[in-house]
Amino acid sequence: MKQKCVYNYVVKNLKHILNLSVRELADEVHVSTATVMRFCKKMGYSGFSELKYKIKEFYEQQDQEDNYEINDIEGFVEHIKSNDYLDKLKKAADLIKGADSFQMLGLGVCRDIAKYTARRFCRAGVYCYGIDDVNYPILEVPEGTHSVILIIYNDFYQKVRFDQINRYKSKNYTIIMISLAHVGKFSQLCDLTIYASNGIMKVGQVESGVPMLYTLEKLTDEVIK
């Protein structure tokens, strides 16, 4: 429970962590420094310094990425007609159809989208389990079987724990990620990355969820046809 408190604090305060010592973090979470160090070890880091280094590296990668906005529907329509987009949808569908198990991970504002899409797959006869909690246990994929995890996110860098993909990768999952924002080097950890649009589409000042929903529904149709 104490390590979970550390985890939740770190996830919500990634940038703030860079300015803290291990003692200061322990004081803010009201745990011992030993608990913080055990948390770091559990996450696969040698200690608190390596954790901070990885967080810093993560944000440096983020700053290098282009994340532009498109304010009209024309760019989106052009994107979803492109061969690259259509080919990746087909490839994703083939991976899902060939899987022994299929799960979806949606966090933050994508939580409801993940649940909706998982139910849509199930109604179509393709069993899919929707996950909306980073603490959900990740089981090892048995040798000789093929498990697919579909990660959907529209604000990848701020909401998803940066080691989440690595955790699934280490358990031998095939990883498909659908995103609105460019994910940079994280795409190298995924077996397939699909961009739902070629930029952040907005309606006024509000980010539109249309590209994500459209892409997921097209993927569902591609799987069941």
PDB file of C-alpha atoms in Angstrom:
ATOM      1  CA  MET A   1       0.000   0.000   0.000  1.00  0.00           C
ATOM      2  CA  LYS A   2       2.818   2.455   0.866  1.00  0.00           C
ATOM      3  CA  GLN A   3       4.589   1.754  -2.433  1.00  0.00           C
ATOM      4  CA  LYS A   4       1.303   2.339  -4.253  1.00  0.00           C
ATOM      5  CA  CYS A   5       1.105   5.768  -2.580  1.00  0.00           C
ATOM      6  CA  VAL A   6       4.588   6.545  -3.900  1.00  0.00           C
ATOM      7  CA  TYR A   7       3.572   5.330  -7.366  1.00  0.00           C
ATOM      8  CA  ASN A   8       0.435   7.493  -7.442  1.00  0.00           C
ATOM      9  CA  TYR A   9       2.373  10.560  -6.286  1.00  0.00           C
ATOM     10  CA  VAL A  10       5.116  10.063  -8.885  1.00  0.00           C
ATOM     11  CA  VAL A  11       2.609   9.575 -11.715  1.00  0.00           C
ATOM     12  CA  LYS A  12       0.793  12.802 -10.834  1.00  0.00           C
ATOM     13  CA  ASN A  13       3.953  14.878 -10.217  1.00  0.00           C
ATOM     14  CA  LEU A  14       6.565  13.715 -12.727  1.00  0.00           C
ATOM     15  CA  LYS A  15       8.153  17.132 -13.297  1.00  0.00           C
ATOM     16  CA  HIS A  16       8.085  17.999  -9.606  1.00  0.00           C
ATOM     17  CA  ILE A  17       9.978  14.784  -8.820  1.00  0.00           C
ATOM     18  CA  LEU A  18      12.993  16.153 -10.720  1.00  0.00           C
ATOM     19  CA  ASN A  19      13.460  18.818  -8.028  1.00  0.00           C
ATOM     20  CA  LEU A  20      13.213  16.492  -5.030  1.00  0.00           C
ATOM     21  CA  SER A  21      15.708  14.442  -3.084  1.00  0.00           C
ATOM     22  CA  VAL A  22      14.736  10.959  -1.971  1.00  0.00           C
ATOM     23  CA  ARG A  23      14.182  12.328   1.550  1.00  0.00           C
ATOM     24  CA  GLU A  24      11.952  15.143   0.287  1.00  0.00           C
ATOM     25  CA  LEU A  25       9.858  12.719  -1.756  1.00  0.00           C
ATOM     26  CA  ALA A  26       9.511  10.406   1.238  1.00  0.00           C
ATOM     27  CA  ASP A  27       8.384  13.334   3.404  1.00  0.00           C
ATOM     28  CA  GLU A  28       5.804  14.493   0.854  1.00  0.00           C
ATOM     29  CA  VAL A  29       4.282  11.013   0.564  1.00  0.00           C
ATOM     30  CA  HIS A  30       4.656  10.353   4.317  1.00  0.00           C
ATOM     31  CA  VAL A  31       6.696   7.187   3.899  1.00  0.00           C
ATOM     32  CA  SER A  32      10.266   6.190   4.682  1.00  0.00           C
ATOM     33  CA  THR A  33      13.173   6.605   2.269  1.00  0.00           C
ATOM     34  CA  ALA A  34      13.452   2.801   2.319  1.00  0.00           C
ATOM     35  CA  THR A  35       9.914   2.575   0.908  1.00  0.00           C
ATOM     36  CA  VAL A  36      10.847   4.963  -1.898  1.00  0.00           C
ATOM     37  CA  MET A  37      13.933   2.902  -2.706  1.00  0.00           C
ATOM     38  CA  ARG A  38      11.909  -0.326  -2.720  1.00  0.00           C
ATOM     39  CA  PHE A  39       9.475   1.331  -5.110  1.00  0.00           C
ATOM     40  CA  CYS A  40      12.344   2.303  -7.438  1.00  0.00           C
ATOM     41  CA  LYS A  41      13.699  -1.261  -7.372  1.00  0.00           C
ATOM     42  CA  LYS A  42      10.239  -2.666  -8.076  1.00  0.00           C
ATOM     43  CA  MET A  43       9.963  -0.400 -11.115  1.00  0.00           C
ATOM     44  CA  GLY A  44      13.258  -1.763 -12.440  1.00  0.00           C
ATOM     45  CA  TYR A  45      15.585   1.106 -11.469  1.00  0.00           C
ATOM     46  CA  SER A  46      18.784   0.868  -9.437  1.00  0.00           C
ATOM     47  CA  GLY A  47      17.682   3.748  -7.239  1.00  0.00           C
ATOM     48  CA  PHE A  48      16.028   7.165  -7.044  1.00  0.00           C
ATOM     49  CA  SER A  49      18.745   8.845  -9.126  1.00  0.00           C
ATOM     50  CA  GLU A  50      18.112   6.534 -12.071  1.00  0.00           C
ATOM     51  CA  LEU A  51      14.366   7.095 -11.783  1.00  0.00           C
ATOM     52  CA  LYS A  52      14.907  10.879 -11.963  1.00  0.00           C
ATOM     53  CA  TYR A  53      17.272  10.445 -14.904  1.00  0.00           C
ATOM     54  CA  LYS A  54      14.664   8.444 -16.814  1.00  0.00           C
ATOM     55  CA  ILE A  55      11.996  11.049 -16.100  1.00  0.00           C
ATOM     56  CA  LYS A  56      14.313  13.829 -17.320  1.00  0.00           C
ATOM     57  CA  GLU A  57      15.163  11.828 -20.445  1.00  0.00           C
ATOM     58  CA  PHE A  58      11.460  11.276 -21.033  1.00  0.00           C
ATOM     59  CA  TYR A  59      10.697  15.019 -21.035  1.00  0.00           C
ATOM     60  CA  GLU A  60      13.688  15.795 -23.246  1.00  0.00           C
ATOM     61  CA  GLN A  61      12.277  13.397 -25.834  1.00  0.00           C
ATOM     62  CA  GLN A  62       8.909  15.068 -25.495  1.00  0.00           C
ATOM     63  CA  ASP A  63      10.327  18.522 -26.192  1.00  0.00           C
ATOM     64  CA  GLN A  64      11.886  17.310 -29.433  1.00  0.00           C
ATOM     65  CA  GLU A  65       8.585  16.201 -30.913  1.00  0.00           C
ATOM     66  CA  ASP A  66       6.372  18.268 -33.166  1.00  0.00           C
ATOM     67  CA  ASN A  67       2.846  18.445 -31.831  1.00  0.00           C
ATOM     68  CA  TYR A  68       0.930  20.784 -34.049  1.00  0.00           C
ATOM     69  CA  GLU A  69      -2.741  21.520 -34.363  1.00  0.00           C
ATOM     70  CA  ILE A  70      -5.075  21.222 -37.320  1.00  0.00           C
ATOM     71  CA  ASN A  71      -8.175  23.344 -37.152  1.00  0.00           C
ATOM     72  CA  ASP A  72     -10.114  22.040 -40.116  1.00  0.00           C
ATOM     73  CA  ILE A  73     -11.590  18.711 -41.094  1.00  0.00           C
ATOM     74  CA  GLU A  74      -9.816  18.591 -44.454  1.00  0.00           C
ATOM     75  CA  GLY A  75      -6.481  17.510 -43.001  1.00  0.00           C
ATOM     76  CA  PHE A  76      -8.161  14.713 -41.070  1.00  0.00           C
ATOM     77  CA  VAL A  77     -10.049  13.448 -44.120  1.00  0.00           C
ATOM     78  CA  GLU A  78      -6.861  13.467 -46.171  1.00  0.00           C
ATOM     79  CA  HIS A  79      -5.059  11.540 -43.425  1.00  0.00           C
ATOM     80  CA  ILE A  80      -7.635   8.745 -43.119  1.00  0.00           C
ATOM     81  CA  LYS A  81      -7.559   8.217 -46.875  1.00  0.00           C
ATOM     82  CA  SER A  82      -3.786   7.796 -46.959  1.00  0.00           C
ATOM     83  CA  ASN A  83      -2.286   4.413 -47.804  1.00  0.00           C
ATOM     84  CA  ASP A  84      -0.132   4.497 -44.668  1.00  0.00           C
ATOM     85  CA  TYR A  85      -3.180   4.893 -42.404  1.00  0.00           C
ATOM     86  CA  LEU A  86      -5.231   2.233 -44.184  1.00  0.00           C
ATOM     87  CA  ASP A  87      -2.346  -0.240 -44.364  1.00  0.00           C
ATOM     88  CA  LYS A  88      -1.676   0.097 -40.641  1.00  0.00           C
ATOM     89  CA  LEU A  89      -5.346  -0.444 -39.816  1.00  0.00           C
ATOM     90  CA  LYS A  90      -5.293  -3.662 -41.828  1.00  0.00           C
ATOM     91  CA  LYS A  91      -2.073  -4.805 -40.171  1.00  0.00           C
ATOM     92  CA  ALA A  92      -3.538  -4.101 -36.720  1.00  0.00           C
ATOM     93  CA  ALA A  93      -6.674  -6.055 -37.615  1.00  0.00           C
ATOM     94  CA  ASP A  94      -4.579  -9.020 -38.752  1.00  0.00           C
ATOM     95  CA  LEU A  95      -2.619  -8.985 -35.472  1.00  0.00           C
ATOM     96  CA  ILE A  96      -5.837  -8.939 -33.444  1.00  0.00           C
ATOM     97  CA  LYS A  97      -7.497 -11.688 -35.497  1.00  0.00           C
ATOM     98  CA  GLY A  98      -4.455 -13.899 -35.004  1.00  0.00           C
ATOM     99  CA  ALA A  99      -4.246 -13.325 -31.247  1.00  0.00           C
ATOM    100  CA  ASP A 100      -5.050 -15.891 -28.564  1.00  0.00           C
ATOM    101  CA  SER A 101      -6.003 -13.059 -26.219  1.00  0.00           C
ATOM    102  CA  PHE A 102      -6.789  -9.390 -26.788  1.00  0.00           C
ATOM    103  CA  GLN A 103      -6.848  -6.525 -24.290  1.00  0.00           C
ATOM    104  CA  MET A 104      -7.253  -2.758 -24.473  1.00  0.00           C
ATOM    105  CA  LEU A 105      -5.643  -0.179 -22.212  1.00  0.00           C
ATOM    106  CA  GLY A 106      -7.208   3.265 -21.950  1.00  0.00           C
ATOM    107  CA  LEU A 107      -6.246   5.762 -19.250  1.00  0.00           C
ATOM    108  CA  GLY A 108      -7.475   9.198 -18.296  1.00  0.00           C
ATOM    109  CA  VAL A 109      -9.968  10.599 -20.778  1.00  0.00           C
ATOM    110  CA  CYS A 110      -9.561   7.469 -22.913  1.00  0.00           C
ATOM    111  CA  ARG A 111     -10.907   5.224 -20.162  1.00  0.00           C
ATOM    112  CA  ASP A 112     -14.493   5.380 -21.394  1.00  0.00           C
ATOM    113  CA  ILE A 113     -13.407   5.055 -25.022  1.00  0.00           C
ATOM    114  CA  ALA A 114     -11.529   1.856 -24.159  1.00  0.00           C
ATOM    115  CA  LYS A 115     -14.541   0.367 -22.389  1.00  0.00           C
ATOM    116  CA  TYR A 116     -16.883   1.330 -25.225  1.00  0.00           C
ATOM    117  CA  THR A 117     -14.590  -0.154 -27.868  1.00  0.00           C
ATOM    118  CA  ALA A 118     -14.001  -3.342 -25.865  1.00  0.00           C
ATOM    119  CA  ARG A 119     -17.770  -3.841 -25.588  1.00  0.00           C
ATOM    120  CA  ARG A 120     -18.133  -3.219 -29.317  1.00  0.00           C
ATOM    121  CA  PHE A 121     -15.542  -5.886 -30.076  1.00  0.00           C
ATOM    122  CA  CYS A 122     -17.289  -8.331 -27.721  1.00  0.00           C
ATOM    123  CA  ARG A 123     -20.694  -7.709 -29.278  1.00  0.00           C
ATOM    124  CA  ALA A 124     -19.123  -8.474 -32.644  1.00  0.00           C
ATOM    125  CA  GLY A 125     -17.837 -11.808 -31.353  1.00  0.00           C
ATOM    126  CA  VAL A 126     -14.233 -10.773 -30.660  1.00  0.00           C
ATOM    127  CA  TYR A 127     -13.524 -11.096 -26.949  1.00  0.00           C
ATOM    128  CA  CYS A 128     -11.690  -8.047 -25.653  1.00  0.00           C
ATOM    129  CA  TYR A 129     -10.994  -7.057 -22.064  1.00  0.00           C
ATOM    130  CA  GLY A 130     -10.825  -3.326 -21.351  1.00  0.00           C
ATOM    131  CA  ILE A 131      -8.236  -2.143 -18.804  1.00  0.00           C
ATOM    132  CA  ASP A 132      -8.387   1.316 -17.220  1.00  0.00           C
ATOM    133  CA  ASP A 133      -5.942   0.936 -14.328  1.00  0.00           C
ATOM    134  CA  VAL A 134      -2.126   1.059 -14.547  1.00  0.00           C
ATOM    135  CA  ASN A 135      -1.997  -1.243 -11.517  1.00  0.00           C
ATOM    136  CA  TYR A 136      -3.840  -4.039 -13.310  1.00  0.00           C
ATOM    137  CA  PRO A 137      -1.590  -7.138 -13.141  1.00  0.00           C
ATOM    138  CA  ILE A 138       0.281  -7.939 -16.348  1.00  0.00           C
ATOM    139  CA  LEU A 139       0.605 -11.682 -16.836  1.00  0.00           C
ATOM    140  CA  GLU A 140       3.431 -13.339 -18.732  1.00  0.00           C
ATOM    141  CA  VAL A 141       2.404 -14.467 -22.219  1.00  0.00           C
ATOM    142  CA  PRO A 142       2.926 -18.258 -22.351  1.00  0.00           C
ATOM    143  CA  GLU A 143       5.349 -19.567 -24.937  1.00  0.00           C
ATOM    144  CA  GLY A 144       3.598 -20.483 -28.164  1.00  0.00           C
ATOM    145  CA  THR A 145       0.700 -18.079 -27.626  1.00  0.00           C
ATOM    146  CA  HIS A 146       0.049 -14.624 -29.032  1.00  0.00           C
ATOM    147  CA  SER A 147      -1.425 -11.845 -26.890  1.00  0.00           C
ATOM    148  CA  VAL A 148      -2.188  -8.343 -28.154  1.00  0.00           C
ATOM    149  CA  ILE A 149      -2.528  -5.206 -26.037  1.00  0.00           C
ATOM    150  CA  LEU A 150      -4.068  -2.195 -27.774  1.00  0.00           C
ATOM    151  CA  ILE A 151      -3.103   1.044 -26.032  1.00  0.00           C
ATOM    152  CA  ILE A 152      -5.254   4.042 -26.867  1.00  0.00           C
ATOM    153  CA  TYR A 153      -4.281   7.506 -25.778  1.00  0.00           C
ATOM    154  CA  ASN A 154      -4.723  11.091 -26.855  1.00  0.00           C
ATOM    155  CA  ASP A 155      -2.288  12.678 -24.407  1.00  0.00           C
ATOM    156  CA  PHE A 156       0.364  10.007 -24.124  1.00  0.00           C
ATOM    157  CA  TYR A 157       3.175  11.933 -22.485  1.00  0.00           C
ATOM    158  CA  GLN A 158       1.247  13.487 -19.610  1.00  0.00           C
ATOM    159  CA  LYS A 159      -1.056  10.652 -18.619  1.00  0.00           C
ATOM    160  CA  VAL A 160       0.540   7.299 -19.281  1.00  0.00           C
ATOM    161  CA  ARG A 161       3.248   6.082 -16.925  1.00  0.00           C
ATOM    162  CA  PHE A 162       6.347   6.192 -19.098  1.00  0.00           C
ATOM    163  CA  ASP A 163       7.345   2.612 -18.303  1.00  0.00           C
ATOM    164  CA  GLN A 164       3.945   1.097 -19.098  1.00  0.00           C
ATOM    165  CA  ILE A 165       4.893  -0.010 -22.608  1.00  0.00           C
ATOM    166  CA  ASN A 166       8.094  -1.582 -21.326  1.00  0.00           C
ATOM    167  CA  ARG A 167       6.119  -3.601 -18.803  1.00  0.00           C
ATOM    168  CA  TYR A 168       3.946  -5.134 -21.514  1.00  0.00           C
ATOM    169  CA  LYS A 169       6.939  -5.601 -23.774  1.00  0.00           C
ATOM    170  CA  SER A 170       8.795  -7.489 -21.057  1.00  0.00           C
ATOM    171  CA  LYS A 171       5.845  -9.888 -20.765  1.00  0.00           C
ATOM    172  CA  ASN A 172       5.977 -10.683 -24.510  1.00  0.00           C
ATOM    173  CA  TYR A 173       2.819  -8.838 -25.573  1.00  0.00           C
ATOM    174  CA  THR A 174       2.352  -7.597 -29.112  1.00  0.00           C
ATOM    175  CA  ILE A 175       1.740  -3.869 -28.636  1.00  0.00           C
ATOM    176  CA  ILE A 176      -0.464  -1.742 -30.861  1.00  0.00           C
ATOM    177  CA  MET A 177      -0.786   1.929 -29.949  1.00  0.00           C
ATOM    178  CA  ILE A 178      -3.281   4.409 -31.355  1.00  0.00           C
ATOM    179  CA  SER A 179      -2.508   8.031 -30.559  1.00  0.00           C
ATOM    180  CA  LEU A 180      -3.409  11.550 -31.618  1.00  0.00           C
ATOM    181  CA  ALA A 181      -0.044  13.018 -30.622  1.00  0.00           C
ATOM    182  CA  HIS A 182       3.312  11.885 -31.962  1.00  0.00           C
ATOM    183  CA  VAL A 183       4.996   9.566 -29.482  1.00  0.00           C
ATOM    184  CA  GLY A 184       8.545   9.763 -30.799  1.00  0.00           C
ATOM    185  CA  LYS A 185      10.932   7.036 -29.700  1.00  0.00           C
ATOM    186  CA  PHE A 186       8.160   5.241 -27.834  1.00  0.00           C
ATOM    187  CA  SER A 187       6.903   3.990 -31.193  1.00  0.00           C
ATOM    188  CA  GLN A 188      10.064   1.875 -31.392  1.00  0.00           C
ATOM    189  CA  LEU A 189       8.835  -0.102 -28.387  1.00  0.00           C
ATOM    190  CA  CYS A 190       5.507  -0.824 -30.062  1.00  0.00           C
ATOM    191  CA  ASP A 191       4.942  -3.407 -32.752  1.00  0.00           C
ATOM    192  CA  LEU A 192       2.607  -0.985 -34.509  1.00  0.00           C
ATOM    193  CA  THR A 193       1.735   2.682 -33.995  1.00  0.00           C
ATOM    194  CA  ILE A 194      -1.281   4.255 -35.676  1.00  0.00           C
ATOM    195  CA  TYR A 195      -1.887   7.992 -35.603  1.00  0.00           C
ATOM    196  CA  ALA A 196      -5.608   8.702 -35.570  1.00  0.00           C
ATOM    197  CA  SER A 197      -4.975  12.069 -37.221  1.00  0.00           C
ATOM    198  CA  ASN A 198      -2.041  14.054 -38.540  1.00  0.00           C
ATOM    199  CA  GLY A 199      -2.275  16.575 -35.730  1.00  0.00           C
ATOM    200  CA  ILE A 200      -4.453  17.633 -32.796  1.00  0.00           C
ATOM    201  CA  MET A 201      -7.857  18.473 -34.230  1.00  0.00           C
ATOM    202  CA  LYS A 202      -9.849  21.002 -32.243  1.00  0.00           C
ATOM    203  CA  VAL A 203     -13.379  22.325 -32.216  1.00  0.00           C
ATOM    204  CA  GLY A 204     -12.771  25.865 -31.018  1.00  0.00           C
ATOM    205  CA  GLN A 205     -10.476  25.405 -28.023  1.00  0.00           C
ATOM    206  CA  VAL A 206     -11.662  21.873 -27.254  1.00  0.00           C
ATOM    207  CA  GLU A 207      -9.696  18.885 -28.485  1.00  0.00           C
ATOM    208  CA  SER A 208     -11.867  16.659 -30.639  1.00  0.00           C
ATOM    209  CA  GLY A 209     -12.187  12.945 -29.924  1.00  0.00           C
ATOM    210  CA  VAL A 210     -13.586  12.258 -33.393  1.00  0.00           C
ATOM    211  CA  PRO A 211     -10.310  10.980 -34.941  1.00  0.00           C
ATOM    212  CA  MET A 212      -9.761   8.477 -32.122  1.00  0.00           C
ATOM    213  CA  LEU A 213     -13.330   7.180 -32.173  1.00  0.00           C
ATOM    214  CA  TYR A 214     -13.326   6.974 -35.951  1.00  0.00           C
ATOM    215  CA  THR A 215     -10.061   5.016 -35.993  1.00  0.00           C
ATOM    216  CA  LEU A 216     -11.223   2.557 -33.344  1.00  0.00           C
ATOM    217  CA  GLU A 217     -14.522   1.960 -35.105  1.00  0.00           C
ATOM    218  CA  LYS A 218     -12.762   1.446 -38.433  1.00  0.00           C
ATOM    219  CA  LEU A 219     -10.400  -1.003 -36.747  1.00  0.00           C
ATOM    220  CA  THR A 220     -13.343  -2.910 -35.261  1.00  0.00           C
ATOM    221  CA  ASP A 221     -14.985  -3.099 -38.676  1.00  0.00           C
ATOM    222  CA  GLU A 222     -11.725  -4.315 -40.221  1.00  0.00           C
ATOM    223  CA  VAL A 223     -11.386  -7.074 -37.615  1.00  0.00           C
ATOM    224  CA  ILE A 224     -14.915  -8.448 -37.962  1.00  0.00           C
ATOM    225  CA  LYS A 225     -15.360  -8.223 -41.714  1.00  0.00           C
TER     226      LYS A 225
END
